[in-house]
């Protein structure tokens, strides 16, 4: 029953979100939404997409399971400005080391752009403290923080 609900929710939410999304925005900032390869969690991405739509931000839903090189190629071709990376992993398939190296690769490849990591465990773990060396990485611990950030753009 839950998987049927999830599919139905994703389908209908996606239809509402992506129908005419690009024509609504008047802001030059382009937001890319994705999750790293190996992650199939879409719920946080859909929440971020709803917030982007609400704040009339131009966004591109790249989806889950996206290799870092593909994200960087998309970022360059779309001339992105902000990447929201959903790193919550309820399955336990993504190690902290993998997420850390993925984030470092993306942060290094987007130049002046910003990388927003949406994951409460990132903020709680001392293993992430070295990500502070990247001035273009921000870590959101919950949807309210992400909401405030997108509202301010």
mmCIF file of C-alpha atoms in Angstrom:
data_model
loop_
_atom_site.group_PDB
_atom_site.id
_atom_site.type_symbol
_atom_site.label_atom_id
_atom_site.label_comp_id
_atom_site.label_asym_id
_atom_site.label_seq_id
_atom_site.Cartn_x
_atom_site.Cartn_y
_atom_site.Cartn_z
ATOM 1 C CA UNK A 1 0.000 0.000 0.000
ATOM 2 C CA UNK A 2 2.816 2.436 0.874
ATOM 3 C CA UNK A 3 4.595 1.881 -2.449
ATOM 4 C CA UNK A 4 1.333 2.490 -4.339
ATOM 5 C CA UNK A 5 0.829 5.702 -2.372
ATOM 6 C CA UNK A 6 4.425 6.788 -2.972
ATOM 7 C CA UNK A 7 4.141 6.184 -6.700
ATOM 8 C CA UNK A 8 0.795 7.946 -6.914
ATOM 9 C CA UNK A 9 2.047 10.882 -4.807
ATOM 10 C CA UNK A 10 5.221 11.196 -6.880
ATOM 11 C CA UNK A 11 3.312 10.993 -10.143
ATOM 12 C CA UNK A 12 0.698 13.608 -9.273
ATOM 13 C CA UNK A 13 3.129 15.920 -7.511
ATOM 14 C CA UNK A 14 5.483 15.697 -10.466
ATOM 15 C CA UNK A 15 2.676 16.533 -12.867
ATOM 16 C CA UNK A 16 1.728 19.634 -10.867
ATOM 17 C CA UNK A 17 5.333 20.756 -10.406
ATOM 18 C CA UNK A 18 6.790 20.250 -13.825
ATOM 19 C CA UNK A 19 3.918 21.404 -16.005
ATOM 20 C CA UNK A 20 5.100 24.834 -17.126
ATOM 21 C CA UNK A 21 7.743 25.242 -14.410
ATOM 22 C CA UNK A 22 10.302 27.029 -16.556
ATOM 23 C CA UNK A 23 7.961 29.683 -17.871
ATOM 24 C CA UNK A 24 6.950 30.902 -14.388
ATOM 25 C CA UNK A 25 10.327 32.048 -13.122
ATOM 26 C CA UNK A 26 11.493 35.612 -13.460
ATOM 27 C CA UNK A 27 14.711 35.071 -11.491
ATOM 28 C CA UNK A 28 17.996 34.342 -13.244
ATOM 29 C CA UNK A 29 19.136 31.769 -10.662
ATOM 30 C CA UNK A 30 18.822 28.155 -11.822
ATOM 31 C CA UNK A 31 18.433 25.451 -9.191
ATOM 32 C CA UNK A 32 19.359 21.827 -9.897
ATOM 33 C CA UNK A 33 17.788 19.136 -7.706
ATOM 34 C CA UNK A 34 19.310 15.677 -7.403
ATOM 35 C CA UNK A 35 20.487 12.830 -5.191
ATOM 36 C CA UNK A 36 23.827 11.032 -5.599
ATOM 37 C CA UNK A 37 24.211 7.762 -7.410
ATOM 38 C CA UNK A 38 23.042 4.903 -5.269
ATOM 39 C CA UNK A 39 20.333 6.998 -3.617
ATOM 40 C CA UNK A 40 16.758 6.437 -4.726
ATOM 41 C CA UNK A 41 15.104 8.710 -2.177
ATOM 42 C CA UNK A 42 12.860 11.173 -4.016
ATOM 43 C CA UNK A 43 10.717 12.529 -1.199
ATOM 44 C CA UNK A 44 13.173 15.258 -0.176
ATOM 45 C CA UNK A 45 13.707 16.188 -3.821
ATOM 46 C CA UNK A 46 9.965 16.579 -4.330
ATOM 47 C CA UNK A 47 9.763 18.766 -1.220
ATOM 48 C CA UNK A 48 12.582 20.956 -2.539
ATOM 49 C CA UNK A 49 10.869 21.142 -5.939
ATOM 50 C CA UNK A 50 7.632 22.275 -4.278
ATOM 51 C CA UNK A 51 9.522 25.014 -2.437
ATOM 52 C CA UNK A 52 11.274 26.143 -5.628
ATOM 53 C CA UNK A 53 7.932 26.268 -7.417
ATOM 54 C CA UNK A 54 6.336 28.183 -4.528
ATOM 55 C CA UNK A 55 9.121 30.794 -4.607
ATOM 56 C CA UNK A 56 9.051 30.992 -8.424
ATOM 57 C CA UNK A 57 12.607 29.730 -8.803
ATOM 58 C CA UNK A 58 13.641 28.149 -12.061
ATOM 59 C CA UNK A 59 14.590 24.576 -11.250
ATOM 60 C CA UNK A 60 15.643 21.407 -12.991
ATOM 61 C CA UNK A 61 14.706 18.110 -11.389
ATOM 62 C CA UNK A 62 17.580 15.794 -12.256
ATOM 63 C CA UNK A 63 16.301 13.074 -9.955
ATOM 64 C CA UNK A 64 17.914 10.462 -7.752
ATOM 65 C CA UNK A 65 20.821 8.138 -8.560
ATOM 66 C CA UNK A 66 22.822 10.794 -10.420
ATOM 67 C CA UNK A 67 26.588 10.321 -10.876
ATOM 68 C CA UNK A 68 28.662 13.383 -9.932
ATOM 69 C CA UNK A 69 30.065 13.739 -13.467
ATOM 70 C CA UNK A 70 26.540 13.826 -14.912
ATOM 71 C CA UNK A 71 25.534 16.464 -12.370
ATOM 72 C CA UNK A 72 28.542 18.609 -13.270
ATOM 73 C CA UNK A 73 27.835 18.225 -17.016
ATOM 74 C CA UNK A 74 24.223 19.314 -16.425
ATOM 75 C CA UNK A 75 25.343 22.201 -14.228
ATOM 76 C CA UNK A 76 27.648 23.521 -16.947
ATOM 77 C CA UNK A 77 25.191 23.085 -19.815
ATOM 78 C CA UNK A 78 22.289 24.646 -17.885
ATOM 79 C CA UNK A 79 24.524 27.357 -16.391
ATOM 80 C CA UNK A 80 23.273 26.492 -12.934
ATOM 81 C CA UNK A 81 23.784 28.573 -9.844
ATOM 82 C CA UNK A 82 22.597 26.344 -7.019
ATOM 83 C CA UNK A 83 22.595 22.578 -6.518
ATOM 84 C CA UNK A 84 20.362 20.982 -3.898
ATOM 85 C CA UNK A 85 21.753 17.565 -3.116
ATOM 86 C CA UNK A 86 19.448 15.215 -1.205
ATOM 87 C CA UNK A 87 21.764 12.996 0.813
ATOM 88 C CA UNK A 88 19.321 11.410 3.235
ATOM 89 C CA UNK A 89 19.717 7.658 2.980
ATOM 90 C CA UNK A 90 17.228 5.562 4.912
ATOM 91 C CA UNK A 91 18.562 2.363 3.345
ATOM 92 C CA UNK A 92 22.114 2.687 4.624
ATOM 93 C CA UNK A 93 23.604 2.093 1.166
ATOM 94 C CA UNK A 94 25.525 5.377 1.046
ATOM 95 C CA UNK A 95 28.567 5.622 3.269
ATOM 96 C CA UNK A 96 29.616 8.941 4.769
ATOM 97 C CA UNK A 97 32.896 8.636 2.875
ATOM 98 C CA UNK A 98 31.053 8.319 -0.429
ATOM 99 C CA UNK A 99 28.804 11.301 0.283
ATOM 100 C CA UNK A 100 31.798 13.361 1.421
ATOM 101 C CA UNK A 101 33.797 12.626 -1.756
ATOM 102 C CA UNK A 102 30.712 13.232 -3.934
ATOM 103 C CA UNK A 103 30.121 16.616 -2.249
ATOM 104 C CA UNK A 104 33.791 17.588 -2.572
ATOM 105 C CA UNK A 105 33.815 16.718 -6.269
ATOM 106 C CA UNK A 106 30.649 18.705 -6.935
ATOM 107 C CA UNK A 107 31.737 21.693 -4.806
ATOM 108 C CA UNK A 108 35.048 21.794 -6.654
ATOM 109 C CA UNK A 109 33.352 21.534 -10.054
ATOM 110 C CA UNK A 110 30.710 24.246 -9.701
ATOM 111 C CA UNK A 111 33.080 27.165 -9.174
ATOM 112 C CA UNK A 112 31.150 30.124 -7.786
ATOM 113 C CA UNK A 113 27.915 28.142 -7.523
ATOM 114 C CA UNK A 114 26.476 26.869 -4.261
ATOM 115 C CA UNK A 115 25.927 23.317 -3.106
ATOM 116 C CA UNK A 116 23.159 22.785 -0.559
ATOM 117 C CA UNK A 117 23.241 19.423 1.167
ATOM 118 C CA UNK A 118 19.878 18.422 2.597
ATOM 119 C CA UNK A 119 20.598 15.903 5.332
ATOM 120 C CA UNK A 120 20.148 16.135 9.095
ATOM 121 C CA UNK A 121 22.854 13.542 9.839
ATOM 122 C CA UNK A 122 25.458 15.631 8.011
ATOM 123 C CA UNK A 123 25.082 18.448 10.517
ATOM 124 C CA UNK A 124 25.198 16.046 13.462
ATOM 125 C CA UNK A 125 28.356 14.190 12.434
ATOM 126 C CA UNK A 126 31.785 15.550 13.304
ATOM 127 C CA UNK A 127 33.110 13.726 10.230
ATOM 128 C CA UNK A 128 31.603 16.506 8.088
ATOM 129 C CA UNK A 129 33.466 19.365 9.773
ATOM 130 C CA UNK A 130 36.108 19.455 7.022
ATOM 131 C CA UNK A 131 33.373 20.409 4.511
ATOM 132 C CA UNK A 132 33.489 23.838 6.146
ATOM 133 C CA UNK A 133 36.638 24.504 4.104
ATOM 134 C CA UNK A 134 34.373 24.846 1.054
ATOM 135 C CA UNK A 135 32.787 28.272 1.117
ATOM 136 C CA UNK A 136 30.192 27.161 -1.426
ATOM 137 C CA UNK A 137 28.729 24.280 0.663
ATOM 138 C CA UNK A 138 25.807 24.816 3.019
ATOM 139 C CA UNK A 139 24.208 22.039 5.020
ATOM 140 C CA UNK A 140 20.504 22.138 5.827
ATOM 141 C CA UNK A 141 19.386 20.045 8.778
ATOM 142 C CA UNK A 142 15.676 20.128 7.929
ATOM 143 C CA UNK A 143 13.088 21.344 5.446
ATOM 144 C CA UNK A 144 12.480 24.530 7.433
ATOM 145 C CA UNK A 145 16.092 25.633 6.941
ATOM 146 C CA UNK A 146 15.843 24.887 3.230
ATOM 147 C CA UNK A 147 12.586 26.828 3.080
ATOM 148 C CA UNK A 148 14.207 29.894 4.666
ATOM 149 C CA UNK A 149 17.188 29.691 2.323
ATOM 150 C CA UNK A 150 15.053 29.458 -0.827
ATOM 151 C CA UNK A 151 12.784 32.238 0.437
ATOM 152 C CA UNK A 152 15.809 34.516 0.755
ATOM 153 C CA UNK A 153 16.960 34.041 -2.850
#
